Amino acid sequence: MSEVGSGAEPGPARPRVEIEYCTRCRWLPRAAWLAQELLTTFESDLGAVALVPGTGGVFTVRLDGEVIWDRGEQGFPEPSAVKRALRDRVAPGRPLGHVEH
């Protein structure tokens, strides 16, 4: 038996985004909404968007371990701000349409 897709060369690893959110604060819906926004915008650029349960009022967005947004320092992010920060790292120069206006 052969595996489906065997023989194909693997492509470069695509970046992983993690959104850590406070479970006690009930911020899962906000985190899920942001994840949906990022997946819609960067569907071919990202390898994964993971929701990571946390506590203590955390709401942090990381790209391959690098913090790109931290609620504790910057407040809650607007999706457009996170999209710009992510775009600048994974797809520099790509227009984001109405988000940039």
PDB file of N, CA and C in Angstrom:
ATOM      1  N   MET A   1       0.834  -1.183   0.000  1.00  0.00           N
ATOM      2  CA  MET A   1       0.000   0.000   0.000  1.00  0.00           C
ATOM      3  C   MET A   1       0.871   1.236   0.000  1.00  0.00           C
ATOM      4  N   SER A   2       0.437   2.212  -0.717  1.00  0.00           N
ATOM      5  CA  SER A   2       1.167   3.472  -0.723  1.00  0.00           C
ATOM      6  C   SER A   2       0.332   4.541  -0.049  1.00  0.00           C
ATOM      7  N   GLU A   3       1.032   5.524   0.516  1.00  0.00           N
ATOM      8  CA  GLU A   3       0.340   6.615   1.185  1.00  0.00           C
ATOM      9  C   GLU A   3      -0.140   7.624   0.152  1.00  0.00           C
ATOM     10  N   VAL A   4      -1.268   8.208   0.431  1.00  0.00           N
ATOM     11  CA  VAL A   4      -1.785   9.256  -0.434  1.00  0.00           C
ATOM     12  C   VAL A   4      -0.815  10.427  -0.382  1.00  0.00           C
ATOM     13  N   GLY A   5      -0.442  10.921  -1.530  1.00  0.00           N
ATOM     14  CA  GLY A   5       0.446  12.068  -1.587  1.00  0.00           C
ATOM     15  C   GLY A   5       1.913  11.702  -1.462  1.00  0.00           C
ATOM     16  N   SER A   6       2.256  10.430  -1.388  1.00  0.00           N
ATOM     17  CA  SER A   6       3.669  10.076  -1.264  1.00  0.00           C
ATOM     18  C   SER A   6       4.388  10.416  -2.557  1.00  0.00           C
ATOM     19  N   GLY A   7       5.636  10.742  -2.434  1.00  0.00           N
ATOM     20  CA  GLY A   7       6.434  11.104  -3.591  1.00  0.00           C
ATOM     21  C   GLY A   7       6.488  12.595  -3.813  1.00  0.00           C
ATOM     22  N   ALA A   8       5.563  13.335  -3.226  1.00  0.00           N
ATOM     23  CA  ALA A   8       5.571  14.784  -3.374  1.00  0.00           C
ATOM     24  C   ALA A   8       6.585  15.375  -2.402  1.00  0.00           C
ATOM     25  N   GLU A   9       7.313  16.349  -2.885  1.00  0.00           N
ATOM     26  CA  GLU A   9       8.284  17.023  -2.033  1.00  0.00           C
ATOM     27  C   GLU A   9       7.547  17.935  -1.057  1.00  0.00           C
ATOM     28  N   PRO A  10       7.902  17.859   0.215  1.00  0.00           N
ATOM     29  CA  PRO A  10       7.246  18.766   1.160  1.00  0.00           C
ATOM     30  C   PRO A  10       7.681  20.200   0.917  1.00  0.00           C
ATOM     31  N   GLY A  11       6.746  21.112   1.051  1.00  0.00           N
ATOM     32  CA  GLY A  11       7.053  22.533   0.886  1.00  0.00           C
ATOM     33  C   GLY A  11       7.627  23.091   2.174  1.00  0.00           C
ATOM     34  N   PRO A  12       7.998  24.348   2.134  1.00  0.00           N
ATOM     35  CA  PRO A  12       8.516  24.963   3.351  1.00  0.00           C
ATOM     36  C   PRO A  12       7.423  25.012   4.420  1.00  0.00           C
ATOM     37  N   ALA A  13       7.829  24.883   5.656  1.00  0.00           N
ATOM     38  CA  ALA A  13       6.871  24.933   6.754  1.00  0.00           C
ATOM     39  C   ALA A  13       6.208  26.310   6.782  1.00  0.00           C
ATOM     40  N   ARG A  14       4.906  26.302   6.918  1.00  0.00           N
ATOM     41  CA  ARG A  14       4.181  27.570   6.999  1.00  0.00           C
ATOM     42  C   ARG A  14       4.054  27.988   8.460  1.00  0.00           C
ATOM     43  N   PRO A  15       3.999  29.273   8.710  1.00  0.00           N
ATOM     44  CA  PRO A  15       3.973  29.782  10.075  1.00  0.00           C
ATOM     45  C   PRO A  15       2.738  29.336  10.857  1.00  0.00           C
ATOM     46  N   ARG A  16       2.902  29.299  12.175  1.00  0.00           N
ATOM     47  CA  ARG A  16       1.820  28.934  13.096  1.00  0.00           C
ATOM     48  C   ARG A  16       1.488  30.137  13.975  1.00  0.00           C
ATOM     49  N   VAL A  17       0.216  30.446  14.050  1.00  0.00           N
ATOM     50  CA  VAL A  17      -0.271  31.509  14.919  1.00  0.00           C
ATOM     51  C   VAL A  17      -0.946  30.865  16.123  1.00  0.00           C
ATOM     52  N   GLU A  18      -0.678  31.414  17.298  1.00  0.00           N
ATOM     53  CA  GLU A  18      -1.363  30.989  18.512  1.00  0.00           C
ATOM     54  C   GLU A  18      -2.058  32.196  19.122  1.00  0.00           C
ATOM     55  N   ILE A  19      -3.293  31.990  19.507  1.00  0.00           N
ATOM     56  CA  ILE A  19      -4.044  33.025  20.216  1.00  0.00           C
ATOM     57  C   ILE A  19      -4.334  32.454  21.599  1.00  0.00           C
ATOM     58  N   GLU A  20      -3.630  32.978  22.596  1.00  0.00           N
ATOM     59  CA  GLU A  20      -3.850  32.548  23.971  1.00  0.00           C
ATOM     60  C   GLU A  20      -4.867  33.491  24.602  1.00  0.00           C
ATOM     61  N   TYR A  21      -5.901  32.907  25.190  1.00  0.00           N
ATOM     62  CA  TYR A  21      -7.003  33.697  25.733  1.00  0.00           C
ATOM     63  C   TYR A  21      -7.334  33.234  27.150  1.00  0.00           C
ATOM     64  N   CYS A  22      -7.909  34.124  27.942  1.00  0.00           N
ATOM     65  CA  CYS A  22      -8.269  33.815  29.326  1.00  0.00           C
ATOM     66  C   CYS A  22      -9.608  33.078  29.363  1.00  0.00           C
ATOM     67  N   THR A  23      -9.590  31.863  29.908  1.00  0.00           N
ATOM     68  CA  THR A  23     -10.827  31.088  30.027  1.00  0.00           C
ATOM     69  C   THR A  23     -11.738  31.653  31.107  1.00  0.00           C
ATOM     70  N   ARG A  24     -11.149  32.159  32.179  1.00  0.00           N
ATOM     71  CA  ARG A  24     -11.956  32.723  33.271  1.00  0.00           C
ATOM     72  C   ARG A  24     -12.687  33.986  32.833  1.00  0.00           C
ATOM     73  N   CYS A  25     -12.079  34.711  31.908  1.00  0.00           N
ATOM     74  CA  CYS A  25     -12.692  35.949  31.392  1.00  0.00           C
ATOM     75  C   CYS A  25     -13.710  35.670  30.295  1.00  0.00           C
ATOM     76  N   ARG A  26     -13.787  34.417  29.868  1.00  0.00           N
ATOM     77  CA  ARG A  26     -14.724  34.010  28.798  1.00  0.00           C
ATOM     78  C   ARG A  26     -14.399  34.677  27.476  1.00  0.00           C
ATOM     79  N   TRP A  27     -13.104  34.702  27.126  1.00  0.00           N
ATOM     80  CA  TRP A  27     -12.685  35.358  25.896  1.00  0.00           C
ATOM     81  C   TRP A  27     -12.529  34.398  24.717  1.00  0.00           C
ATOM     82  N   LEU A  28     -13.032  33.170  24.855  1.00  0.00           N
ATOM     83  CA  LEU A  28     -12.983  32.231  23.736  1.00  0.00           C
ATOM     84  C   LEU A  28     -13.695  32.774  22.495  1.00  0.00           C
ATOM     85  N   PRO A  29     -14.906  33.335  22.593  1.00  0.00           N
ATOM     86  CA  PRO A  29     -15.548  33.847  21.367  1.00  0.00           C
ATOM     87  C   PRO A  29     -14.712  34.911  20.661  1.00  0.00           C
ATOM     88  N   ARG A  30     -14.089  35.784  21.423  1.00  0.00           N
ATOM     89  CA  ARG A  30     -13.239  36.830  20.828  1.00  0.00           C
ATOM     90  C   ARG A  30     -12.033  36.196  20.133  1.00  0.00           C
ATOM     91  N   ALA A  31     -11.421  35.209  20.779  1.00  0.00           N
ATOM     92  CA  ALA A  31     -10.257  34.525  20.199  1.00  0.00           C
ATOM     93  C   ALA A  31     -10.646  33.756  18.939  1.00  0.00           C
ATOM     94  N   ALA A  32     -11.792  33.086  18.984  1.00  0.00           N
ATOM     95  CA  ALA A  32     -12.252  32.319  17.818  1.00  0.00           C
ATOM     96  C   ALA A  32     -12.572  33.244  16.647  1.00  0.00           C
ATOM     97  N   TRP A  33     -13.171  34.383  16.939  1.00  0.00           N
ATOM     98  CA  TRP A  33     -13.482  35.350  15.883  1.00  0.00           C
ATOM     99  C   TRP A  33     -12.200  35.873  15.240  1.00  0.00           C
ATOM    100  N   LEU A  34     -11.198  36.200  16.065  1.00  0.00           N
ATOM    101  CA  LEU A  34      -9.925  36.666  15.519  1.00  0.00           C
ATOM    102  C   LEU A  34      -9.262  35.563  14.689  1.00  0.00           C
ATOM    103  N   ALA A  35      -9.312  34.326  15.168  1.00  0.00           N
ATOM    104  CA  ALA A  35      -8.749  33.200  14.410  1.00  0.00           C
ATOM    105  C   ALA A  35      -9.411  33.085  13.046  1.00  0.00           C
ATOM    106  N   GLN A  36     -10.725  33.220  13.014  1.00  0.00           N
ATOM    107  CA  GLN A  36     -11.457  33.156  11.739  1.00  0.00           C
ATOM    108  C   GLN A  36     -11.018  34.273  10.804  1.00  0.00           C
ATOM    109  N   GLU A  37     -10.876  35.475  11.331  1.00  0.00           N
ATOM    110  CA  GLU A  37     -10.425  36.607  10.518  1.00  0.00           C
ATOM    111  C   GLU A  37      -9.040  36.339   9.920  1.00  0.00           C
ATOM    112  N   LEU A  38      -8.128  35.807  10.731  1.00  0.00           N
ATOM    113  CA  LEU A  38      -6.765  35.552  10.251  1.00  0.00           C
ATOM    114  C   LEU A  38      -6.743  34.431   9.223  1.00  0.00           C
ATOM    115  N   LEU A  39      -7.509  33.374   9.470  1.00  0.00           N
ATOM    116  CA  LEU A  39      -7.553  32.264   8.515  1.00  0.00           C
ATOM    117  C   LEU A  39      -8.174  32.690   7.189  1.00  0.00           C
ATOM    118  N   THR A  40      -9.156  33.545   7.244  1.00  0.00           N
ATOM    119  CA  THR A  40      -9.788  34.024   6.015  1.00  0.00           C
ATOM    120  C   THR A  40      -8.811  34.868   5.196  1.00  0.00           C
ATOM    121  N   THR A  41      -8.069  35.722   5.873  1.00  0.00           N
ATOM    122  CA  THR A  41      -7.142  36.622   5.180  1.00  0.00           C
ATOM    123  C   THR A  41      -5.873  35.920   4.717  1.00  0.00           C
ATOM    124  N   PHE A  42      -5.363  35.002   5.530  1.00  0.00           N
ATOM    125  CA  PHE A  42      -4.054  34.383   5.263  1.00  0.00           C
ATOM    126  C   PHE A  42      -4.157  32.876   5.049  1.00  0.00           C
ATOM    127  N   GLU A  43      -5.246  32.411   4.439  1.00  0.00           N
ATOM    128  CA  GLU A  43      -5.487  30.973   4.325  1.00  0.00           C
ATOM    129  C   GLU A  43      -4.372  30.210   3.622  1.00  0.00           C
ATOM    130  N   SER A  44      -3.695  30.808   2.676  1.00  0.00           N
ATOM    131  CA  SER A  44      -2.634  30.082   1.975  1.00  0.00           C
ATOM    132  C   SER A  44      -1.249  30.367   2.552  1.00  0.00           C
ATOM    133  N   ASP A  45      -1.169  31.260   3.526  1.00  0.00           N
ATOM    134  CA  ASP A  45       0.130  31.636   4.098  1.00  0.00           C
ATOM    135  C   ASP A  45       0.416  30.987   5.446  1.00  0.00           C
ATOM    136  N   LEU A  46      -0.626  30.535   6.147  1.00  0.00           N
ATOM    137  CA  LEU A  46      -0.451  30.004   7.494  1.00  0.00           C
ATOM    138  C   LEU A  46      -0.576  28.492   7.520  1.00  0.00           C
ATOM    139  N   GLY A  47       0.200  27.870   8.383  1.00  0.00           N
ATOM    140  CA  GLY A  47       0.107  26.430   8.569  1.00  0.00           C
ATOM    141  C   GLY A  47      -0.957  26.060   9.585  1.00  0.00           C
ATOM    142  N   ALA A  48      -1.182  26.951  10.571  1.00  0.00           N
ATOM    143  CA  ALA A  48      -2.168  26.683  11.614  1.00  0.00           C
ATOM    144  C   ALA A  48      -2.465  27.953  12.376  1.00  0.00           C
ATOM    145  N   VAL A  49      -3.675  27.987  12.911  1.00  0.00           N
ATOM    146  CA  VAL A  49      -4.050  28.993  13.899  1.00  0.00           C
ATOM    147  C   VAL A  49      -4.626  28.207  15.066  1.00  0.00           C
ATOM    148  N   ALA A  50      -3.962  28.313  16.211  1.00  0.00           N
ATOM    149  CA  ALA A  50      -4.353  27.527  17.382  1.00  0.00           C
ATOM    150  C   ALA A  50      -4.918  28.437  18.463  1.00  0.00           C
ATOM    151  N   LEU A  51      -5.952  27.954  19.132  1.00  0.00           N
ATOM    152  CA  LEU A  51      -6.513  28.631  20.285  1.00  0.00           C
ATOM    153  C   LEU A  51      -5.941  27.965  21.528  1.00  0.00           C
ATOM    154  N   VAL A  52      -5.324  28.762  22.395  1.00  0.00           N
ATOM    155  CA  VAL A  52      -4.623  28.244  23.568  1.00  0.00           C
ATOM    156  C   VAL A  52      -5.280  28.780  24.829  1.00  0.00           C
ATOM    157  N   PRO A  53      -5.926  27.917  25.618  1.00  0.00           N
ATOM    158  CA  PRO A  53      -6.561  28.382  26.846  1.00  0.00           C
ATOM    159  C   PRO A  53      -5.521  28.849  27.863  1.00  0.00           C
ATOM    160  N   GLY A  54      -5.825  29.940  28.537  1.00  0.00           N
ATOM    161  CA  GLY A  54      -4.947  30.473  29.569  1.00  0.00           C
ATOM    162  C   GLY A  54      -5.783  31.095  30.672  1.00  0.00           C
ATOM    163  N   THR A  55      -5.131  31.754  31.608  1.00  0.00           N
ATOM    164  CA  THR A  55      -5.811  32.431  32.704  1.00  0.00           C
ATOM    165  C   THR A  55      -5.106  33.755  32.977  1.00  0.00           C
ATOM    166  N   GLY A  56      -5.638  34.487  33.948  1.00  0.00           N
ATOM    167  CA  GLY A  56      -4.977  35.715  34.368  1.00  0.00           C
ATOM    168  C   GLY A  56      -5.189  36.901  33.442  1.00  0.00           C
ATOM    169  N   GLY A  57      -6.280  36.883  32.670  1.00  0.00           N
ATOM    170  CA  GLY A  57      -6.564  38.012  31.791  1.00  0.00           C
ATOM    171  C   GLY A  57      -5.730  38.050  30.523  1.00  0.00           C
ATOM    172  N   VAL A  58      -5.128  36.920  30.173  1.00  0.00           N
ATOM    173  CA  VAL A  58      -4.254  36.881  29.004  1.00  0.00           C
ATOM    174  C   VAL A  58      -5.057  36.925  27.698  1.00  0.00           C
ATOM    175  N   PHE A  59      -4.543  37.675  26.750  1.00  0.00           N
ATOM    176  CA  PHE A  59      -5.002  37.641  25.362  1.00  0.00           C
ATOM    177  C   PHE A  59      -3.786  38.023  24.526  1.00  0.00           C
ATOM    178  N   THR A  60      -3.073  37.003  24.070  1.00  0.00           N
ATOM    179  CA  THR A  60      -1.806  37.205  23.385  1.00  0.00           C
ATOM    180  C   THR A  60      -1.821  36.480  22.048  1.00  0.00           C
ATOM    181  N   VAL A  61      -1.331  37.158  21.015  1.00  0.00           N
ATOM    182  CA  VAL A  61      -1.212  36.558  19.686  1.00  0.00           C
ATOM    183  C   VAL A  61       0.272  36.360  19.407  1.00  0.00           C
ATOM    184  N   ARG A  62       0.639  35.130  19.047  1.00  0.00           N
ATOM    185  CA  ARG A  62       2.037  34.800  18.743  1.00  0.00           C
ATOM    186  C   ARG A  62       2.139  34.221  17.339  1.00  0.00           C
ATOM    187  N   LEU A  63       3.238  34.529  16.691  1.00  0.00           N
ATOM    188  CA  LEU A  63       3.563  33.960  15.390  1.00  0.00           C
ATOM    189  C   LEU A  63       4.863  33.197  15.564  1.00  0.00           C
ATOM    190  N   ASP A  64       4.798  31.887  15.439  1.00  0.00           N
ATOM    191  CA  ASP A  64       5.974  31.026  15.648  1.00  0.00           C
ATOM    192  C   ASP A  64       6.701  31.386  16.945  1.00  0.00           C
ATOM    193  N   GLY A  65       5.928  31.631  17.995  1.00  0.00           N
ATOM    194  CA  GLY A  65       6.494  31.919  19.307  1.00  0.00           C
ATOM    195  C   GLY A  65       6.771  33.384  19.596  1.00  0.00           C
ATOM    196  N   GLU A  66       6.804  34.223  18.564  1.00  0.00           N
ATOM    197  CA  GLU A  66       7.054  35.658  18.738  1.00  0.00           C
ATOM    198  C   GLU A  66       5.740  36.368  19.037  1.00  0.00           C
ATOM    199  N   VAL A  67       5.715  37.134  20.114  1.00  0.00           N
ATOM    200  CA  VAL A  67       4.514  37.888  20.464  1.00  0.00           C
ATOM    201  C   VAL A  67       4.340  39.028  19.463  1.00  0.00           C
ATOM    202  N   ILE A  68       3.170  39.042  18.813  1.00  0.00           N
ATOM    203  CA  ILE A  68       2.877  40.150  17.899  1.00  0.00           C
ATOM    204  C   ILE A  68       1.769  41.036  18.446  1.00  0.00           C
ATOM    205  N   TRP A  69       1.050  40.570  19.484  1.00  0.00           N
ATOM    206  CA  TRP A  69       0.070  41.415  20.163  1.00  0.00           C
ATOM    207  C   TRP A  69      -0.128  40.883  21.572  1.00  0.00           C
ATOM    208  N   ASP A  70      -0.110  41.787  22.537  1.00  0.00           N
ATOM    209  CA  ASP A  70      -0.306  41.417  23.939  1.00  0.00           C
ATOM    210  C   ASP A  70      -1.292  42.392  24.562  1.00  0.00           C
ATOM    211  N   ARG A  71      -2.450  41.890  24.958  1.00  0.00           N
ATOM    212  CA  ARG A  71      -3.489  42.731  25.535  1.00  0.00           C
ATOM    213  C   ARG A  71      -2.978  43.488  26.758  1.00  0.00           C
ATOM    214  N   GLY A  72      -2.115  42.869  27.544  1.00  0.00           N
ATOM    215  CA  GLY A  72      -1.591  43.502  28.739  1.00  0.00           C
ATOM    216  C   GLY A  72      -0.804  44.767  28.451  1.00  0.00           C
ATOM    217  N   GLU A  73      -0.178  44.829  27.294  1.00  0.00           N
ATOM    218  CA  GLU A  73       0.623  45.996  26.921  1.00  0.00           C
ATOM    219  C   GLU A  73      -0.088  46.913  25.929  1.00  0.00           C
ATOM    220  N   GLN A  74      -0.918  46.335  25.065  1.00  0.00           N
ATOM    221  CA  GLN A  74      -1.490  47.094  23.960  1.00  0.00           C
ATOM    222  C   GLN A  74      -3.017  47.188  23.968  1.00  0.00           C
ATOM    223  N   GLY A  75      -3.669  46.553  24.937  1.00  0.00           N
ATOM    224  CA  GLY A  75      -5.127  46.513  24.941  1.00  0.00           C
ATOM    225  C   GLY A  75      -5.632  45.458  23.960  1.00  0.00           C
ATOM    226  N   PHE A  76      -6.946  45.337  23.865  1.00  0.00           N
ATOM    227  CA  PHE A  76      -7.503  44.369  22.916  1.00  0.00           C
ATOM    228  C   PHE A  76      -7.215  44.820  21.495  1.00  0.00           C
ATOM    229  N   PRO A  77      -6.822  43.886  20.647  1.00  0.00           N
ATOM    230  CA  PRO A  77      -6.499  44.264  19.270  1.00  0.00           C
ATOM    231  C   PRO A  77      -7.733  44.381  18.391  1.00  0.00           C
ATOM    232  N   GLU A  78      -7.676  45.313  17.489  1.00  0.00           N
ATOM    233  CA  GLU A  78      -8.613  45.323  16.375  1.00  0.00           C
ATOM    234  C   GLU A  78      -8.059  44.294  15.386  1.00  0.00           C
ATOM    235  N   PRO A  79      -8.910  43.533  14.723  1.00  0.00           N
ATOM    236  CA  PRO A  79      -8.399  42.563  13.758  1.00  0.00           C
ATOM    237  C   PRO A  79      -7.474  43.193  12.719  1.00  0.00           C
ATOM    238  N   SER A  80      -7.770  44.413  12.291  1.00  0.00           N
ATOM    239  CA  SER A  80      -6.945  45.060  11.271  1.00  0.00           C
ATOM    240  C   SER A  80      -5.508  45.257  11.762  1.00  0.00           C
ATOM    241  N   ALA A  81      -5.325  45.575  13.043  1.00  0.00           N
ATOM    242  CA  ALA A  81      -3.973  45.774  13.584  1.00  0.00           C
ATOM    243  C   ALA A  81      -3.200  44.457  13.597  1.00  0.00           C
ATOM    244  N   VAL A  82      -3.867  43.382  13.985  1.00  0.00           N
ATOM    245  CA  VAL A  82      -3.207  42.069  13.996  1.00  0.00           C
ATOM    246  C   VAL A  82      -2.901  41.630  12.570  1.00  0.00           C
ATOM    247  N   LYS A  83      -3.819  41.866  11.651  1.00  0.00           N
ATOM    248  CA  LYS A  83      -3.597  41.502  10.251  1.00  0.00           C
ATOM    249  C   LYS A  83      -2.392  42.236   9.676  1.00  0.00           C
ATOM    250  N   ARG A  84      -2.266  43.528   9.983  1.00  0.00           N
ATOM    251  CA  ARG A  84      -1.104  44.280   9.488  1.00  0.00           C
ATOM    252  C   ARG A  84       0.189  43.721  10.066  1.00  0.00           C
ATOM    253  N   ALA A  85       0.206  43.446  11.372  1.00  0.00           N
ATOM    254  CA  ALA A  85       1.412  42.911  12.013  1.00  0.00           C
ATOM    255  C   ALA A  85       1.769  41.544  11.433  1.00  0.00           C
ATOM    256  N   LEU A  86       0.776  40.718  11.202  1.00  0.00           N
ATOM    257  CA  LEU A  86       1.004  39.390  10.638  1.00  0.00           C
ATOM    258  C   LEU A  86       1.454  39.491   9.185  1.00  0.00           C
ATOM    259  N   ARG A  87       0.795  40.341   8.414  1.00  0.00           N
ATOM    260  CA  ARG A  87       1.157  40.531   7.011  1.00  0.00           C
ATOM    261  C   ARG A  87       2.603  40.972   6.871  1.00  0.00           C
ATOM    262  N   ASP A  88       3.029  41.898   7.728  1.00  0.00           N
ATOM    263  CA  ASP A  88       4.396  42.416   7.654  1.00  0.00           C
ATOM    264  C   ASP A  88       5.435  41.328   7.875  1.00  0.00           C
ATOM    265  N   ARG A  89       5.041  40.245   8.531  1.00  0.00           N
ATOM    266  CA  ARG A  89       5.968  39.146   8.813  1.00  0.00           C
ATOM    267  C   ARG A  89       5.851  37.977   7.835  1.00  0.00           C
ATOM    268  N   VAL A  90       4.638  37.671   7.362  1.00  0.00           N
ATOM    269  CA  VAL A  90       4.467  36.487   6.515  1.00  0.00           C
ATOM    270  C   VAL A  90       4.242  36.792   5.038  1.00  0.00           C
ATOM    271  N   ALA A  91       3.771  38.000   4.723  1.00  0.00           N
ATOM    272  CA  ALA A  91       3.497  38.345   3.324  1.00  0.00           C
ATOM    273  C   ALA A  91       3.746  39.831   3.098  1.00  0.00           C
ATOM    274  N   PRO A  92       4.983  40.290   3.316  1.00  0.00           N
ATOM    275  CA  PRO A  92       5.278  41.720   3.180  1.00  0.00           C
ATOM    276  C   PRO A  92       4.863  42.243   1.802  1.00  0.00           C
ATOM    277  N   GLY A  93       4.292  43.420   1.829  1.00  0.00           N
ATOM    278  CA  GLY A  93       3.894  44.041   0.575  1.00  0.00           C
ATOM    279  C   GLY A  93       2.510  43.685   0.093  1.00  0.00           C
ATOM    280  N   ARG A  94       1.916  42.650   0.654  1.00  0.00           N
ATOM    281  CA  ARG A  94       0.582  42.251   0.214  1.00  0.00           C
ATOM    282  C   ARG A  94      -0.442  43.300   0.671  1.00  0.00           C
ATOM    283  N   PRO A  95      -1.279  43.756  -0.247  1.00  0.00           N
ATOM    284  CA  PRO A  95      -2.329  44.684   0.169  1.00  0.00           C
ATOM    285  C   PRO A  95      -3.401  43.957   0.987  1.00  0.00           C
ATOM    286  N   LEU A  96      -3.956  44.662   1.957  1.00  0.00           N
ATOM    287  CA  LEU A  96      -5.009  44.090   2.779  1.00  0.00           C
ATOM    288  C   LEU A  96      -6.370  44.713   2.473  1.00  0.00           C
ATOM    289  N   GLY A  97      -6.454  45.431   1.378  1.00  0.00           N
ATOM    290  CA  GLY A  97      -7.735  46.015   0.968  1.00  0.00           C
ATOM    291  C   GLY A  97      -8.218  47.076   1.917  1.00  0.00           C
ATOM    292  N   HIS A  98      -9.502  47.015   2.267  1.00  0.00           N
ATOM    293  CA  HIS A  98     -10.121  48.060   3.085  1.00  0.00           C
ATOM    294  C   HIS A  98      -9.522  48.169   4.481  1.00  0.00           C
ATOM    295  N   VAL A  99      -8.830  47.150   4.943  1.00  0.00           N
ATOM    296  CA  VAL A  99      -8.216  47.159   6.283  1.00  0.00           C
ATOM    297  C   VAL A  99      -7.183  48.274   6.395  1.00  0.00           C
ATOM    298  N   GLU A 100      -6.563  48.635   5.287  1.00  0.00           N
ATOM    299  CA  GLU A 100      -5.489  49.622   5.317  1.00  0.00           C
ATOM    300  C   GLU A 100      -5.962  51.067   5.235  1.00  0.00           C
ATOM    301  N   HIS A 101      -7.243  51.260   5.102  1.00  0.00           N
ATOM    302  CA  HIS A 101      -7.760  52.632   4.965  1.00  0.00           C
ATOM    303  C   HIS A 101      -8.321  53.137   6.257  1.00  0.00           C
TER     304      HIS A 101
END
